[in-house]
Coordinates of C-alpha atoms in Angstrom, one line a residue:
X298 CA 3.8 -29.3 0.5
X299 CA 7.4 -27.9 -1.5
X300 CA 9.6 -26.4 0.5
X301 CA 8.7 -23.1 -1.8
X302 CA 4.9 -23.3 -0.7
X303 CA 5.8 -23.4 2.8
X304 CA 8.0 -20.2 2.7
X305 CA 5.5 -18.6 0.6
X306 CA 3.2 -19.2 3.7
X307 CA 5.2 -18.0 5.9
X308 CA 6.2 -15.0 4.4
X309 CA 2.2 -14.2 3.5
X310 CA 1.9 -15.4 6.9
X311 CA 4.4 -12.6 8.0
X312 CA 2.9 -9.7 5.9
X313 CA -0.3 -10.0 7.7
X314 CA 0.7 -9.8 10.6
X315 CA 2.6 -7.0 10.1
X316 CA -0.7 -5.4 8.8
X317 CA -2.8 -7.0 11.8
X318 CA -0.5 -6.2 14.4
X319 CA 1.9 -3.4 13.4
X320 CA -0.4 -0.8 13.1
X321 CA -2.3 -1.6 16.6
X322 CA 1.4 -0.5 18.4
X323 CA 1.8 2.5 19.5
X324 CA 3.5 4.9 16.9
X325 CA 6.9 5.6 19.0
X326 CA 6.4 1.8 20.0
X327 CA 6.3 0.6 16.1
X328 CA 9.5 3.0 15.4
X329 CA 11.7 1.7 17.8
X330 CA 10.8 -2.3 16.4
X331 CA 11.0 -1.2 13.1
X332 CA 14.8 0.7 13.5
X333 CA 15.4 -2.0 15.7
X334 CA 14.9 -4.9 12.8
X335 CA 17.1 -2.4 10.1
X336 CA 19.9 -2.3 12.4
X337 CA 19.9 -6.1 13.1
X338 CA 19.6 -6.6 9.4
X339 CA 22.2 -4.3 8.8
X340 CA 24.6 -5.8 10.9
X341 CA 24.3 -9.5 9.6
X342 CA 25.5 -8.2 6.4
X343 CA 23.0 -10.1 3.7
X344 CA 22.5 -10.3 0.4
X345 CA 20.3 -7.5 0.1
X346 CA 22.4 -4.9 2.7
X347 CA 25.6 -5.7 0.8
X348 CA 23.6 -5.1 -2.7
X349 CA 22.3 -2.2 -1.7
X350 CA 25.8 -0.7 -0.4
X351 CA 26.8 -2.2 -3.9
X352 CA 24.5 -0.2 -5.7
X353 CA 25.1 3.3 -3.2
X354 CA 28.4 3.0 -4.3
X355 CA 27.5 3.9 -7.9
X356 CA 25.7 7.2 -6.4
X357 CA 28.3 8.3 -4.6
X358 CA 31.0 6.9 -6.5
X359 CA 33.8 9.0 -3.8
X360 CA 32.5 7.5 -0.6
X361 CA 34.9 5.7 1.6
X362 CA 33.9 2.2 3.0
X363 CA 32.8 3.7 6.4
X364 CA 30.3 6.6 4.3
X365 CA 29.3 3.6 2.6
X366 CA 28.4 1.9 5.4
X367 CA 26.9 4.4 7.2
X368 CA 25.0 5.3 4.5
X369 CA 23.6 1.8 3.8
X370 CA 22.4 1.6 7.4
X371 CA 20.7 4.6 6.7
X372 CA 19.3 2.9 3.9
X373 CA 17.8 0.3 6.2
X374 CA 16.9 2.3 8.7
X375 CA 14.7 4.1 5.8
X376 CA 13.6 1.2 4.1
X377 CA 12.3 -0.1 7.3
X378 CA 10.1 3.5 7.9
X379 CA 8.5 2.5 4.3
X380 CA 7.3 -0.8 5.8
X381 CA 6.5 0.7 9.4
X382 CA 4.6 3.4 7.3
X383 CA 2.7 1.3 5.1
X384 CA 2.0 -1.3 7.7
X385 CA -0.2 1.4 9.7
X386 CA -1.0 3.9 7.0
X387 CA -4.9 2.5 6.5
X388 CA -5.8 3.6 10.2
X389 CA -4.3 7.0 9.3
X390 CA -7.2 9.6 8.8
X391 CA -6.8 12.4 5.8
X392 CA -5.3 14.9 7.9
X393 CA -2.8 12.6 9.1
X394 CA -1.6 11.2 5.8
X395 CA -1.6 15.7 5.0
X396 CA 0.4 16.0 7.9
X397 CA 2.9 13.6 6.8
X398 CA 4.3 14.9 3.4
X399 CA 5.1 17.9 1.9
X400 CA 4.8 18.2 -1.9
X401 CA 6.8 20.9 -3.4
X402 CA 5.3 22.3 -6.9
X403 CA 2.1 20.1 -6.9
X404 CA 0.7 22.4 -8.7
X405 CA 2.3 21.0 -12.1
X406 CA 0.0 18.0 -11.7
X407 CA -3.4 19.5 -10.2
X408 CA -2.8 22.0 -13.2
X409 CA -2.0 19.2 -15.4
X410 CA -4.8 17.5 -14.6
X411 CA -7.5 20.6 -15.0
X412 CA -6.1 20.6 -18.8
X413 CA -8.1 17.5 -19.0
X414 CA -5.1 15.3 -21.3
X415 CA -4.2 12.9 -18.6
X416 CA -1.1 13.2 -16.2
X417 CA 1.2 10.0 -15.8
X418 CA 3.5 9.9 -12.4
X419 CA 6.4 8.3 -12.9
X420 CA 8.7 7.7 -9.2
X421 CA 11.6 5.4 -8.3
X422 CA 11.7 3.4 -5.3
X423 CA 12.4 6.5 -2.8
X424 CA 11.2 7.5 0.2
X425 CA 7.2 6.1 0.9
X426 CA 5.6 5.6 -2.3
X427 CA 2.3 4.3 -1.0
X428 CA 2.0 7.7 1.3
X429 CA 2.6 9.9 -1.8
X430 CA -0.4 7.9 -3.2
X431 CA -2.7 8.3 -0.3
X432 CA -1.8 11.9 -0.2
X433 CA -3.3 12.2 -3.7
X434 CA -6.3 9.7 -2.9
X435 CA -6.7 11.8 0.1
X436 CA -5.7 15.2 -0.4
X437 CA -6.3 15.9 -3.9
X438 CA -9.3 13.6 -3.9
X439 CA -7.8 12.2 -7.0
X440 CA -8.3 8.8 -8.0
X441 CA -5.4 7.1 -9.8
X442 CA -4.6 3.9 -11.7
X443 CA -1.0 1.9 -10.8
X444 CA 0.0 -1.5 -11.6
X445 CA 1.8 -4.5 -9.3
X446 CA 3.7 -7.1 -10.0
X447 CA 2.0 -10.5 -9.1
X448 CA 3.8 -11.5 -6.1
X449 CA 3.7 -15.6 -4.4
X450 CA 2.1 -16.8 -3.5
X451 CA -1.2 -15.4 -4.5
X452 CA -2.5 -14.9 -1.3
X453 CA 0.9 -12.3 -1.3
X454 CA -0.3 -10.5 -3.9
X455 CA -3.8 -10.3 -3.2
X456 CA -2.8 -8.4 0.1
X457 CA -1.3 -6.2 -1.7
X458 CA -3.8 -5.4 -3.9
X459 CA -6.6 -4.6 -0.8
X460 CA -4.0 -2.6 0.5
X461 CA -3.4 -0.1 -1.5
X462 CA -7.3 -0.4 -3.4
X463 CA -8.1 0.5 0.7
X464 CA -5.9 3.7 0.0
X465 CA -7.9 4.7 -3.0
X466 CA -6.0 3.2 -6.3
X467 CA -7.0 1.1 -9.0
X468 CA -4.3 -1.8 -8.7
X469 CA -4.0 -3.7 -12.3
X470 CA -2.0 -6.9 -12.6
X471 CA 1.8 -6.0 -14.1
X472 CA 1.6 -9.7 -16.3
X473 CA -1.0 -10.4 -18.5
X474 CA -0.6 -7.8 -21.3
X475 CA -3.8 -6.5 -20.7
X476 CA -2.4 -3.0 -18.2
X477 CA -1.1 -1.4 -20.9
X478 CA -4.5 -0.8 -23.1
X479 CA -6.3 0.2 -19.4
X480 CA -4.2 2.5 -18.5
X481 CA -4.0 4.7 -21.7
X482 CA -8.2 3.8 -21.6
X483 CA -7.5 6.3 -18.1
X484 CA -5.3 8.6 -19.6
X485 CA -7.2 8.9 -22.6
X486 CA -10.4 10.3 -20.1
X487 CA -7.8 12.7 -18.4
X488 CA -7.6 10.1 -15.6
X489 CA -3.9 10.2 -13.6
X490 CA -1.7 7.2 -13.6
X491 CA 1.1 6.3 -10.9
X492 CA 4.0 3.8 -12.5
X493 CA 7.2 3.1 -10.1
X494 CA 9.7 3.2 -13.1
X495 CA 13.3 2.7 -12.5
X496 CA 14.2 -0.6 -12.8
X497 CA 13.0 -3.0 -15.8
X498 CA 15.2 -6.0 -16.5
X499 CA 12.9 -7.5 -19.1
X500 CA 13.9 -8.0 -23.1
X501 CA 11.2 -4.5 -23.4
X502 CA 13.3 -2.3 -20.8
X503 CA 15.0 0.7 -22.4
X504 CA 18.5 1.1 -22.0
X505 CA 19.9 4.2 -20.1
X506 CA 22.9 6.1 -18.9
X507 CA 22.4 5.9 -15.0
X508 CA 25.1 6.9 -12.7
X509 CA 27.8 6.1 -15.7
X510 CA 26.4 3.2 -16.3
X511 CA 23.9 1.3 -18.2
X512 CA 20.5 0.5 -16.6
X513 CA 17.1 -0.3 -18.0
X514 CA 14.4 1.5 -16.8
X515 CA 10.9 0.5 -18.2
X516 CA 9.0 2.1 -21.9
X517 CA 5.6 2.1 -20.5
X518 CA 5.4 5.9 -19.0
X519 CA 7.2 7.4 -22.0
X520 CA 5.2 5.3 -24.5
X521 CA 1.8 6.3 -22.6
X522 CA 2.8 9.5 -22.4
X523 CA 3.2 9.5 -26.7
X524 CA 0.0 7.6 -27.5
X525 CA -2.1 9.3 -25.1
X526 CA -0.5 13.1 -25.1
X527 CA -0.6 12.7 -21.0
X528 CA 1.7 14.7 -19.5
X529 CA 4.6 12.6 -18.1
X530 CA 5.9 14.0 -14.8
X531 CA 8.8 12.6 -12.7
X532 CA 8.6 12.5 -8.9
X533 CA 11.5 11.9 -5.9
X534 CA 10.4 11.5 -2.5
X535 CA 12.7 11.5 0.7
X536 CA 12.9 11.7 4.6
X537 CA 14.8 14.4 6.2
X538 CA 15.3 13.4 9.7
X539 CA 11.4 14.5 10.8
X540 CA 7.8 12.5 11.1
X541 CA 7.1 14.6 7.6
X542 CA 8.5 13.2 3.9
X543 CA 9.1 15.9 1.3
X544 CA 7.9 14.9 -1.9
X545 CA 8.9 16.9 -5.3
X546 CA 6.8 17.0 -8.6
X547 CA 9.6 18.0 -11.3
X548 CA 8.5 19.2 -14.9
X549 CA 6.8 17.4 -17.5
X550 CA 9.1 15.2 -19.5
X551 CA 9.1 16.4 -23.2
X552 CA 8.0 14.5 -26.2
X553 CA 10.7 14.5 -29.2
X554 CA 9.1 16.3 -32.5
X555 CA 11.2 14.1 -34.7
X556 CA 12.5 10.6 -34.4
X557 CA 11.2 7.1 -35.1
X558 CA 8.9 6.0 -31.6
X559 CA 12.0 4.0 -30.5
X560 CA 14.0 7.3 -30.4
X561 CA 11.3 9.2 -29.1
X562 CA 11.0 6.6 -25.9
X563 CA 14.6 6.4 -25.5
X564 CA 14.7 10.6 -25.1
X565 CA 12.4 10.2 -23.1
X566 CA 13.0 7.5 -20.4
X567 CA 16.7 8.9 -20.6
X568 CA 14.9 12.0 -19.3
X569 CA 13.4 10.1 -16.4
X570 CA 16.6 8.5 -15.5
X571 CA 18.1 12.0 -15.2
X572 CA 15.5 13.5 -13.0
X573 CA 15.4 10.1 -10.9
X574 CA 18.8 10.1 -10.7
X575 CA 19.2 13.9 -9.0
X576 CA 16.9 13.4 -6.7
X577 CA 18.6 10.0 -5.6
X578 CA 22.2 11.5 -5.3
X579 CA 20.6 14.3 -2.9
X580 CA 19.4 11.5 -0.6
X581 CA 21.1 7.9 -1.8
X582 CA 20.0 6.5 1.6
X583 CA 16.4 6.8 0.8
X584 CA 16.8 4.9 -2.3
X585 CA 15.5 1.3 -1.7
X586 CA 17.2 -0.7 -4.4
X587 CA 18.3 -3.8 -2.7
X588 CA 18.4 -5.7 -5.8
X589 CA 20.7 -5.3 -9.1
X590 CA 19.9 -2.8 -11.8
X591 CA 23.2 -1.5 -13.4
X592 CA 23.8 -4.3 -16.5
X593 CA 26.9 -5.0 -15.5
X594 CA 25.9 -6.2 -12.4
X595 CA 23.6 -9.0 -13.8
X596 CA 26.5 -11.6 -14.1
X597 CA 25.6 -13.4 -11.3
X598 CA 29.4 -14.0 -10.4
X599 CA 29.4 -10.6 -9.5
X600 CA 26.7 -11.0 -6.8
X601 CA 27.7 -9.8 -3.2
X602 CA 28.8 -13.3 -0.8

């Protein structure tokens, strides 16, 4: 066995446990281990703490080092609440996972989706993601379609896949070529699709203006959204200091008139950015981007040591 295999075990190893034995604690139990592990991740001052407080530093361009790092412990702490959340969220009955988040103008999407065209969510990594997506599965008694990237070792990714199929979603395979026609199949039968869609590094990302700076978000919700007529609607999520995540639906993204479909995506996704973007400058430490995004960041002599 490669040295890769093994930690592939161990951290598939790891995950399940966290889903086997995390969500048997008791809630105030699970809370403190989980703000207990952010703070002890914090402090050693890794890769991913000192990208993220890399990355914070673009939102709130004015911070001094201490607001920085304050601000990515609260990151931690807050990324860690994702994982304690998810971890225990399929023992959660409906009117716990209703209990948990409150969705301001969710009526853009339930009307969106009585029109019968198909409505496309389009979130960045804030605040619980999965939860919003149980709250719809749940709540709404809407199914929805998503995509993951294939994660190893297999075993990896096919827990991640149960996971969130246990919560109600249709969970398609991010490689393969084959998502792309499925979901717009979905949209096209007024179906709803979920896409986490602020970071893209591939050769097909589209570049846009992010904090300043250049960042490449992915084409696929504005290219659905053109081919299908779905309504594209962007979504933030945060924590404010309670057991309850507030959750915004903003308006529909528009589709350009005129301009070749390269133009039209690029309005579009630049559209995206700028709603993502507000709602991560209102709460930066409940964005979980502990990994580069910004182009100028992707020379790896520019990594954090």
């Amino acid at each position: 066995m490669t040295g890769s295999d093994l930690r592939g075990r161990l951290t598939d190893g790891l995950y399940g446990l966290g889903w086997g034995a995390v969500k048997k604690l008791p809630e105030p139990a699970a809370a403190r281990l989980f703000r207990t592990i952010a703070d002890q991740t914090w402090k050693r001052r890794g890769k991913s703490v000192l990208r993220l407080e890399s990355n914070l530093a673009r939102v709130v361009p004015d911070a001094t080092s201490e607001r920085l790092a304050e601000l990515s412990r609260a990151g931690m702490r807050s990324y860690m609440r994702y994982w304690m959340e998810s971890f225990r969220l399929p023992t959660w009955t409906p009117e716990r996972i209703r209990a948990s988040i409150d969705v301001r103008d969710a009526h853009l999407l339930t009307e969106g989706l009585d029109a019968g065209k198909g409505v496309i969510l389009a979130l960045p990594h804030l605040g619980n993601w999965d939860l919003a997506g149980a709250w719809v599965t749940t709540d709404l008694k809407v199914p929805f379609t998503t995509v993951a990237e294939r994660l190893e070792p297999a075993t990896l990714y096919d827990r991640f896949v149960a996971y969130r199929e246990g919560l109600g979603m249709e969970v398609l395979p991010h490689s393969g070529g084959a998502a792309f026609g499925t979901l717009a199949r979905r949209l096209r039968a007024g179906g709803l699709v979920c896409l986490v869609a602020d970071r893209d590094l591939s050769a097909s990302g589209v570049e846009v203006s992010f904090f300043g700076a250049t960042a490449r978000m992915p084409a696929g919700p504005a290219l659905l959204a053109q081919q299908t007529g779905a309504l594209l609607l962007p979504v933030t999520l945060w924590y404010d200091g309670t057991p309850v995540m507030g959750a915004r639906v903003h308006p529909a993204v528009e589709k350009p008139a005129e301009g070749a479909r390269a133009e039209r995506t690029a309005a579009m996704t630049q559209a995206l950015a700028d709603a993502f973007a507000g709602g991560i400058a209102e709460h930066p430490e409940d964005w979980h981007m502990l990994q580069r995004l910004w182009l100028d960041d992707l020379d790896p002599r520019r990594e954090p040591t």
